[in-house]
GROMACS .gro file of C-alpha atoms in nm:
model
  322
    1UNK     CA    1  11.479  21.396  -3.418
    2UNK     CA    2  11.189  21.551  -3.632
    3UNK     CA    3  11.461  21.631  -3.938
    4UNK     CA    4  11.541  21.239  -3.988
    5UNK     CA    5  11.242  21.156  -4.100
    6UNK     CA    6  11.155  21.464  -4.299
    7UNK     CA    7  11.493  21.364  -4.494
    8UNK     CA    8  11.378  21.037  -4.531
    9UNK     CA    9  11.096  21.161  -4.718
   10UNK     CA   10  11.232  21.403  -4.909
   11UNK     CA   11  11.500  21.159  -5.076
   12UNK     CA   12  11.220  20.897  -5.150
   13UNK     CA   13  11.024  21.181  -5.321
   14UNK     CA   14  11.320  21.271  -5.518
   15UNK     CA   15  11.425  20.908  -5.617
   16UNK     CA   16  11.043  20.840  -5.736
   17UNK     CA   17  11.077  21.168  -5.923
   18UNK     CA   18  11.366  21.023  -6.078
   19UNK     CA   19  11.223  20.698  -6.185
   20UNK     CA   20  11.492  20.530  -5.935
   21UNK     CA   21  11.334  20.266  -5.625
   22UNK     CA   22  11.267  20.407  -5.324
   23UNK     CA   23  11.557  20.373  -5.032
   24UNK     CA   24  11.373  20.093  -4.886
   25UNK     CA   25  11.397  19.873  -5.222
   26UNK     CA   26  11.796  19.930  -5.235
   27UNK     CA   27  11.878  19.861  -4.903
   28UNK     CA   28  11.764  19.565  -4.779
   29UNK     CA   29  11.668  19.586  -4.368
   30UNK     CA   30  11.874  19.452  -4.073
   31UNK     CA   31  11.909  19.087  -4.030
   32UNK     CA   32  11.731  19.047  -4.352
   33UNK     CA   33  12.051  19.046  -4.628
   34UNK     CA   34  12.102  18.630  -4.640
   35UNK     CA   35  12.071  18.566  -5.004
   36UNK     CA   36  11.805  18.276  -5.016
   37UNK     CA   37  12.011  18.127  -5.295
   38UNK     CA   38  12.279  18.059  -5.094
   39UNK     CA   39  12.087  17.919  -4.822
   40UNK     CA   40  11.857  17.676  -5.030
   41UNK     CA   41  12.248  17.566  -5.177
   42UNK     CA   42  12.348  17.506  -4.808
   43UNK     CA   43  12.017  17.317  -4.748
   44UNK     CA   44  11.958  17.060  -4.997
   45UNK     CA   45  12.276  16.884  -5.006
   46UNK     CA   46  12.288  16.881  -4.641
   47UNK     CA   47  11.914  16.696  -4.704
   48UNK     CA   48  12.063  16.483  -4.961
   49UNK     CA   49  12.280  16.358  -4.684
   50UNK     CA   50  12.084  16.321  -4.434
   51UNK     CA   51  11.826  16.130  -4.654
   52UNK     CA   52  12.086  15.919  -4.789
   53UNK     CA   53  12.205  15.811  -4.431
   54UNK     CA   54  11.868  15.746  -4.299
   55UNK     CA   55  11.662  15.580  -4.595
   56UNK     CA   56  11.966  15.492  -4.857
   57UNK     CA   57  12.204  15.317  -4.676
   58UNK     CA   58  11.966  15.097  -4.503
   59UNK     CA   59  11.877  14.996  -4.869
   60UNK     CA   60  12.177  14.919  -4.982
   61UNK     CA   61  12.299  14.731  -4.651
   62UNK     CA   62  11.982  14.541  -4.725
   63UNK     CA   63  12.042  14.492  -5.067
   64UNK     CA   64  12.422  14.340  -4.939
   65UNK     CA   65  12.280  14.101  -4.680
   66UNK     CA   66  12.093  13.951  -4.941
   67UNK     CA   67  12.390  13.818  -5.092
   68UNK     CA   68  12.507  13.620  -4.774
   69UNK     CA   69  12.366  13.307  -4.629
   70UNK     CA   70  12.236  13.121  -4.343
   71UNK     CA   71  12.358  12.809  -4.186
   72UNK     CA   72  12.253  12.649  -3.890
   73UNK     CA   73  12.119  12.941  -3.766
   74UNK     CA   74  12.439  13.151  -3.830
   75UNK     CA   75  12.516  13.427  -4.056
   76UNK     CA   76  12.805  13.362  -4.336
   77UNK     CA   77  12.982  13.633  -4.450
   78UNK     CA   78  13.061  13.510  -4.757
   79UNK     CA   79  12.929  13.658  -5.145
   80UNK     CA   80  12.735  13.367  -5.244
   81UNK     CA   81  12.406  13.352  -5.468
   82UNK     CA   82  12.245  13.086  -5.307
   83UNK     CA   83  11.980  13.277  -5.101
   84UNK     CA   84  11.861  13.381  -5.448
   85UNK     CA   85  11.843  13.090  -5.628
   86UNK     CA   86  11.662  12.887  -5.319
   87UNK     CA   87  11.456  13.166  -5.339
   88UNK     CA   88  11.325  13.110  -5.697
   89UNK     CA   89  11.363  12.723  -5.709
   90UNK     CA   90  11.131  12.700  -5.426
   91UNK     CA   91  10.799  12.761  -5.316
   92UNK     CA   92  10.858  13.124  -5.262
   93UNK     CA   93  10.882  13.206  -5.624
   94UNK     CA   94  10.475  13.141  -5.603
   95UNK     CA   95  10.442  13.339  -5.296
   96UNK     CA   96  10.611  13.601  -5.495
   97UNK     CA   97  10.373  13.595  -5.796
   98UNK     CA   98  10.105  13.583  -5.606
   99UNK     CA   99  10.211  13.898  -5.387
  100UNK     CA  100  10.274  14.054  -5.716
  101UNK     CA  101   9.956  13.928  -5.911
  102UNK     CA  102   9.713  14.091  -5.609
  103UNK     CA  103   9.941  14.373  -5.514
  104UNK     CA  104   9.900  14.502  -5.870
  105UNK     CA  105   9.536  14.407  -5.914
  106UNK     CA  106   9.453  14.623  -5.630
  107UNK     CA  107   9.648  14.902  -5.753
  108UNK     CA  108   9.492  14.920  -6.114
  109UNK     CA  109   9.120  14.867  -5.933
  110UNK     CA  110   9.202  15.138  -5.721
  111UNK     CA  111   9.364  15.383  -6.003
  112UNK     CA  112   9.041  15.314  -6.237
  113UNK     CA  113   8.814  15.379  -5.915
  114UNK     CA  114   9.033  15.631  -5.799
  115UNK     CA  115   9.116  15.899  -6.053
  116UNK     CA  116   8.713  15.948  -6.227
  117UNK     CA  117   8.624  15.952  -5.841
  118UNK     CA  118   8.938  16.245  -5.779
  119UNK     CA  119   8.815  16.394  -6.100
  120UNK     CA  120   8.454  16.467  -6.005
  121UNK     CA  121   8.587  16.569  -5.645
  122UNK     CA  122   8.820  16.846  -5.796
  123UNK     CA  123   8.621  16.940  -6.083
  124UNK     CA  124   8.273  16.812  -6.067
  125UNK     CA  125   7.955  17.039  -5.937
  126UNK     CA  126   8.064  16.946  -5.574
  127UNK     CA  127   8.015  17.270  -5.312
  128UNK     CA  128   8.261  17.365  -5.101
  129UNK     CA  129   8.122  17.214  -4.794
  130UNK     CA  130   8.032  16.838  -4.952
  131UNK     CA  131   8.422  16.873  -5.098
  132UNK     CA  132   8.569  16.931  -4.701
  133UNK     CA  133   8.344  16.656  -4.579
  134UNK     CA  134   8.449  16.435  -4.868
  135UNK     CA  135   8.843  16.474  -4.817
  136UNK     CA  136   8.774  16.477  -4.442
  137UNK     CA  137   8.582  16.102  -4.460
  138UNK     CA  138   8.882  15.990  -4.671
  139UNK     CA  139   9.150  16.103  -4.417
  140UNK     CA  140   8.921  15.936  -4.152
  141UNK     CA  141   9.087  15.610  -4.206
  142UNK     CA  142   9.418  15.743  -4.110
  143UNK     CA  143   9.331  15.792  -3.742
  144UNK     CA  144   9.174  15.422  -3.708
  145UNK     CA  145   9.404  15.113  -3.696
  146UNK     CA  146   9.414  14.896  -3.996
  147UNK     CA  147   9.346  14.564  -3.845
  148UNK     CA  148   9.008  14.711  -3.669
  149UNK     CA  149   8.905  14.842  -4.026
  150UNK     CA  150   8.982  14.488  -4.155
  151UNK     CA  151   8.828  14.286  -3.901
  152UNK     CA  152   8.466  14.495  -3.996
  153UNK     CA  153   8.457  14.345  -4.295
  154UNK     CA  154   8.515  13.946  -4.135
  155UNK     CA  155   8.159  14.005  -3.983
  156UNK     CA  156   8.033  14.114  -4.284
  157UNK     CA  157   8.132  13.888  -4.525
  158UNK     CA  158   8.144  13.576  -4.318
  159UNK     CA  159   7.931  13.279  -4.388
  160UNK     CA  160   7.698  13.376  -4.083
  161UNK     CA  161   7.744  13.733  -4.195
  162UNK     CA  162   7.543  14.048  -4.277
  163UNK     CA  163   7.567  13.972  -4.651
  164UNK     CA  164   7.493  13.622  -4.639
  165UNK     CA  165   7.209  13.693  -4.407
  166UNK     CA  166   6.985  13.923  -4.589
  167UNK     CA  167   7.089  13.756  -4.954
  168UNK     CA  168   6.957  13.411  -4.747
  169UNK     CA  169   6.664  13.598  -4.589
  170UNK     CA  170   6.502  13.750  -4.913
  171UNK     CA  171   6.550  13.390  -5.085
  172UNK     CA  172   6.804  13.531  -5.350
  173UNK     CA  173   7.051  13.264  -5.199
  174UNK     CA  174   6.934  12.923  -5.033
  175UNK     CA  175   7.290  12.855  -4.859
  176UNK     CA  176   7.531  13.120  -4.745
  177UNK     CA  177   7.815  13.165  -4.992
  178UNK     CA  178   8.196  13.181  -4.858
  179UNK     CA  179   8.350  13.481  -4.935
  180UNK     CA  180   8.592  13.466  -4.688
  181UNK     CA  181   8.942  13.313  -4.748
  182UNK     CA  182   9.070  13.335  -5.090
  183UNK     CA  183   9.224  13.570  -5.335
  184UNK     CA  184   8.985  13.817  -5.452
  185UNK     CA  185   8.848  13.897  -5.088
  186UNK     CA  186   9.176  14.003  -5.033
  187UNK     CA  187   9.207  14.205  -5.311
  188UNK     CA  188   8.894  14.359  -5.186
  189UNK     CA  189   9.019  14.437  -4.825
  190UNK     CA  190   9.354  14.580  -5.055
  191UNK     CA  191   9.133  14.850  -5.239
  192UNK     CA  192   8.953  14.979  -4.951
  193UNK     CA  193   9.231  14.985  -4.753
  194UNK     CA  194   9.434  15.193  -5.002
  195UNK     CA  195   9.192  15.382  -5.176
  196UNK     CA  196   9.222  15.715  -4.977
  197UNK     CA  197   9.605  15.690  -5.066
  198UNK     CA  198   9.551  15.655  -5.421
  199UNK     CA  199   9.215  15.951  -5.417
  200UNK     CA  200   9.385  16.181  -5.249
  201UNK     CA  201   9.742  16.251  -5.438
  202UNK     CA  202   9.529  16.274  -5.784
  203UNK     CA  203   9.293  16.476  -5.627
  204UNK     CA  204   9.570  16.709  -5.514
  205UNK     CA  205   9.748  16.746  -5.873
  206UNK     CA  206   9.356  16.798  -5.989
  207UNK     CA  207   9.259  17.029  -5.807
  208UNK     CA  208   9.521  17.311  -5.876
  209UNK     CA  209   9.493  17.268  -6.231
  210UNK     CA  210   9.344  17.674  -6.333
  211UNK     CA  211   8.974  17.635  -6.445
  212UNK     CA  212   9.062  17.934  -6.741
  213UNK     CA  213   9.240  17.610  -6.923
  214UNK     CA  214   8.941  17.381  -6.932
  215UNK     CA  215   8.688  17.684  -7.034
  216UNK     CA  216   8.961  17.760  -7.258
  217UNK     CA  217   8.986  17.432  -7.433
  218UNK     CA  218   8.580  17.411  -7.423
  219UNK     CA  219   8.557  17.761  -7.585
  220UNK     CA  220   8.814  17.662  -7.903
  221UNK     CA  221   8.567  17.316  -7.936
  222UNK     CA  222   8.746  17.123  -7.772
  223UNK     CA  223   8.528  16.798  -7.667
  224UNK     CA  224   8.552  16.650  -7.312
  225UNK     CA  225   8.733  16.341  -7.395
  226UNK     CA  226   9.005  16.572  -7.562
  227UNK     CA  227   9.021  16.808  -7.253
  228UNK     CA  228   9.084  16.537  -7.022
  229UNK     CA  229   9.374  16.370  -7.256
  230UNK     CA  230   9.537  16.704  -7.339
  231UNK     CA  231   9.531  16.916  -7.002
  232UNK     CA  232   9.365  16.703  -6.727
  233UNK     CA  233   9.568  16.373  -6.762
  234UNK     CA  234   9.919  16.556  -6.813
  235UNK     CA  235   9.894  16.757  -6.495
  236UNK     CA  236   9.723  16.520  -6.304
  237UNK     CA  237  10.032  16.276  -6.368
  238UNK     CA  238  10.224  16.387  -6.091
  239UNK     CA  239   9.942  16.245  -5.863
  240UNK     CA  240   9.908  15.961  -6.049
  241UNK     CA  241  10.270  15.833  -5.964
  242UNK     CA  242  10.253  15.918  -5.618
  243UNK     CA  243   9.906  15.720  -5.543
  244UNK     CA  244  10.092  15.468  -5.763
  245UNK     CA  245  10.357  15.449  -5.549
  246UNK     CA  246  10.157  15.532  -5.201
  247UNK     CA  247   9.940  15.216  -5.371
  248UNK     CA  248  10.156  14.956  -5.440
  249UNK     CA  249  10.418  14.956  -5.180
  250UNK     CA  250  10.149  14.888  -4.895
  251UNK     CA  251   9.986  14.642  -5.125
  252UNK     CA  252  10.316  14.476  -5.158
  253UNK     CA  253  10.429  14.466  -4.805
  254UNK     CA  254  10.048  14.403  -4.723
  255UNK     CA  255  10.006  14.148  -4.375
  256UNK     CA  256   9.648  14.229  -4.198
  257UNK     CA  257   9.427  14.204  -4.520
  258UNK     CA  258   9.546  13.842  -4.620
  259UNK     CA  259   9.621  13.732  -4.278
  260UNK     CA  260   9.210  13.847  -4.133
  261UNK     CA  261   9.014  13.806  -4.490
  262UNK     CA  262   9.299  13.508  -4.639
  263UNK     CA  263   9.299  13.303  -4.325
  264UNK     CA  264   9.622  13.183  -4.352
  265UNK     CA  265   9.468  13.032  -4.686
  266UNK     CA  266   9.631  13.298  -4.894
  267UNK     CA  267   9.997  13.369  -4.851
  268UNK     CA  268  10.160  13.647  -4.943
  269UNK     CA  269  10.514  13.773  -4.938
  270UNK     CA  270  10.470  13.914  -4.575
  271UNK     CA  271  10.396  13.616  -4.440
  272UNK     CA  272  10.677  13.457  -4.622
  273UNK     CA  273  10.915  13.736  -4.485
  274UNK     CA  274  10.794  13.667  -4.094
  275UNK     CA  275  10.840  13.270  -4.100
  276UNK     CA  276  11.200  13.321  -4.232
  277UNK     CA  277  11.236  13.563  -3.970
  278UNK     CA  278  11.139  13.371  -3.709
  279UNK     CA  279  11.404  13.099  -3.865
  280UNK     CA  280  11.659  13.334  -3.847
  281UNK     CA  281  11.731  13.304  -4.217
  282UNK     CA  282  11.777  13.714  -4.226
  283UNK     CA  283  11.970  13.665  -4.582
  284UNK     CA  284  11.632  13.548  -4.720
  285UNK     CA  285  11.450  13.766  -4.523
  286UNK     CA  286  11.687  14.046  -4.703
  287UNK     CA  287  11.680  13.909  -5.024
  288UNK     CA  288  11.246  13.895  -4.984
  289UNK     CA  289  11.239  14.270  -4.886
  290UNK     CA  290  11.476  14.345  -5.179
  291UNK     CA  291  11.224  14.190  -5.424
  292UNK     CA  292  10.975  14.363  -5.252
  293UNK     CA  293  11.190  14.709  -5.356
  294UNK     CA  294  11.271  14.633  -5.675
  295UNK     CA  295  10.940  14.562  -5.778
  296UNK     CA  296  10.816  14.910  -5.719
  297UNK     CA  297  11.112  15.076  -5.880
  298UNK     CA  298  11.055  14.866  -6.207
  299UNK     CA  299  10.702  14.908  -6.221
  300UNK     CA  300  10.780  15.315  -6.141
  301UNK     CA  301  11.021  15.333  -6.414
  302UNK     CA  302  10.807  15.116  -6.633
  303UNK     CA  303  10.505  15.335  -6.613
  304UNK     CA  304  10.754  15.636  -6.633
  305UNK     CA  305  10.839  15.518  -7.012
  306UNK     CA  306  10.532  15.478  -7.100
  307UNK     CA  307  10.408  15.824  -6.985
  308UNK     CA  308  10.653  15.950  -7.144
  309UNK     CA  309  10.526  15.868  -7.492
  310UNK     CA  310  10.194  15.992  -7.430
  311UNK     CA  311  10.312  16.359  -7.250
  312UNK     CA  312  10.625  16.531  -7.169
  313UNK     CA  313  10.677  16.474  -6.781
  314UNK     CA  314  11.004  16.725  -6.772
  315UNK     CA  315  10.793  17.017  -6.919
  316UNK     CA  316  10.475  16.881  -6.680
  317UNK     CA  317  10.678  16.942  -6.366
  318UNK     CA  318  10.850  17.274  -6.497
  319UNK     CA  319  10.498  17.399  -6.571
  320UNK     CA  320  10.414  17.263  -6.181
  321UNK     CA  321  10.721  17.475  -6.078
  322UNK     CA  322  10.586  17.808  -6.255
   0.00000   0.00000   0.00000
C-alpha cells in the first residue's frame, strides 16, 4: 500500500520536470467532471421559463383584460377600446397625471439626495464602523411596516403637531400652518419612504468601483468634477437604474403616503385602481395597472437613450462582468 503513493510522487516529480501539470490538474476528481458550461446552458433557459410563467404571463394576461369591458357588473369578452378611451376622457386622465407628476418628483428628489449622499458613503472619509451603522439604519426601514412609518410623520406635521408647536412657541409663527393634506406633503412622505431604495443600489455600484482608478485619474490632473463624469458616473450607472426603477414603481403604485399625509384630499392612481375594484370594473382596473407598467418601461428606456449618449452602457456592464 506504501508503493501507491511513492508512484504517485514520483510521476508528479517527473511531469513538473517536464514542464507538463501535475496528475491532479489533468484529471479532474470523482463527481467533479460536470462541465459548468453546460450546466449554466441547462439553467438559464429553464429560468427564462420559469420567470416568464410567473411574472410575464401575468403581464400580458393583464395587458389583454384591459382590452375587454364591463357591463352591469359582468365581464365582456369582446376586443373593444372603450375601457381606454373612458379612461382618458374622464376624470382619471388627472388622477393619472397627477400619479405621474408626484411619482416622478419624488424620484428625481430622491436621485439628487440620493447619489452625493451614496457617494460620500462609498467614497468619502467614512470608517468602517460609521459605514456598517450607516447601511444598517437604512435597511432599518425594511423590518418596520410602512403605514406605522407614515403615520409618525401625521403627529408631526399636523396642525397641533411637533412642528407647529415649537415654530408657534418661539413666536416664529402666530397660527399653526397646515401641512397636512396636499401634494407636496406627499411627495415628502414619497422620498423618505423610498430613499433607502434609491441609496442603497448606487451605493452598491459605488462602492466596488477600485480606488487605483480615482488616484489614477487624480495623479494624471485630473480635477474632481472630471473624475466623477468620466469613472464615477459610468460605473455607478448600473445603480442608478435600479434605484430608478426600485424608486419609481413604489412611487407609482404608492397607497399609504397619500391616503395618511393626502387625506383622501390627494388622489392618486391607487386609489383610483381600489374604487374600480370594488365596482367590479376589473377591465379598468387592468387597463390602470397597465398604465402603471408602461410608465416605468418608457421612462427606463427613456433614460436608457439618454445614457447612452453620455457613456457606453454595453462596455459599462462588460467591464462589471470582468
Amino acid at each position: 500500500m506504501a508503493a501507491v503513493p511513492q508512484r504517485m510522487t514520483e510521476v508528479t516529480a517527473v511531469n513538473r520536470y517536464e514542464g507538463a501539470p501535475p496528475v491532479s490538474a489533468v484529471a479532474p476528481a470523482a463527481g467533479n467532471g460536470i462541465d459548468r458550461r453546460v450546466a449554466s446552458g441547462k439553467v438559464i433557459p429553464l429560468f427564462l421559463v420559469a420567470w416568464s410563467l410567473v411574472v410575464i404571463l401575468p403581464l400580458l394576461v393583464l395587458v389583454c383584460f384591459s382590452f375587454f369591458e364591463s357591463r352591469n357588473f359582468m365581464m365582456v369578452y369582446q376586443p373593444s377600446l372603450r375601457t381606454w378611451t373612458e379612461l382618458f376622457s374622464s376624470g382619471r386622465f388627472e388622477v393619472m397625471s397627477r400619479t405621474l407628476r408626484v411619482a416622478l418628483s419624488a424620484t428625481l428628489i430622491d436621485l439628487f439626495i440620493g447619489f452625493p449622499f451614496a457617494l460620500w458613503l462609498a467614497k468619502g472619509p467614512v470608517s468602517k464602523q460609521s459605514r456598517a451603522i450607516i447601511v444598517a439604519l437604512l435597511t432599518l426601514p425594511f423590518f418596520l411596516d410602512l403605514s406605522s412609518r407614515i403615520f409618525v410623520w401625521r403627529g408631526v406635521l399636523d396642525e397641533q403637531g411637533l412642528v407647529n408647536t415649537i415654530l408657534v412657541s418661539l413666536g416664529i409663527l402666530k397660527s399653526p400652518l397646515r401641512m397636512l393634506y396636499n401634494e407636496v406633503t406627499v411627495v415628502f412622505g414619497m422620498v423618505l419612504s423610498n430613499f433607502p431604495l434609491m441609496v442603497l443600489p448606487i451605493y452598491s455600484a459605488i462602492v466596488v468601483i477600485d480606488d487605483t482608478l480615482l488616484s489614477a485619474a487624480a495623479d494624471l490632473g485630473a480635477p474632481p468634477a472630471r473624475v466623477l463624469k468620466d469613472i464615477v458616473v459610468p460605473l455607478a450607472m448600473p445603480g442608478v437604474i435600479a434605484g430608478i426603477v426600485f424608486t419609481l414603481g413604489p412611487a407609482l403604485a404608492a397607497w399609504v403616503e397619500p391616503t395618511m399625509l393626502g387625506g383622501g384630499f390627494v388622489t392618486l392612481l391607487s386609489s383610483s385602481i381600489e374604487s374600480a375594484y370594488e365596482a367590479l370594473r376589473y377591465p379598468t382596473v387592468a387597463a390602470l395597472s397597465t398604465f402603471a407598467v408602461a410608465v416605468v418601461a418608457a421612462i427606463l428606456w427613456l433614460f436608457t437613450r439618454l445614457a447612452r449618449r453620455v457613456i457606453d452602457i454595453n462596455s459599462m456592464f462588460r467591464n462589471i462582468n470582468g
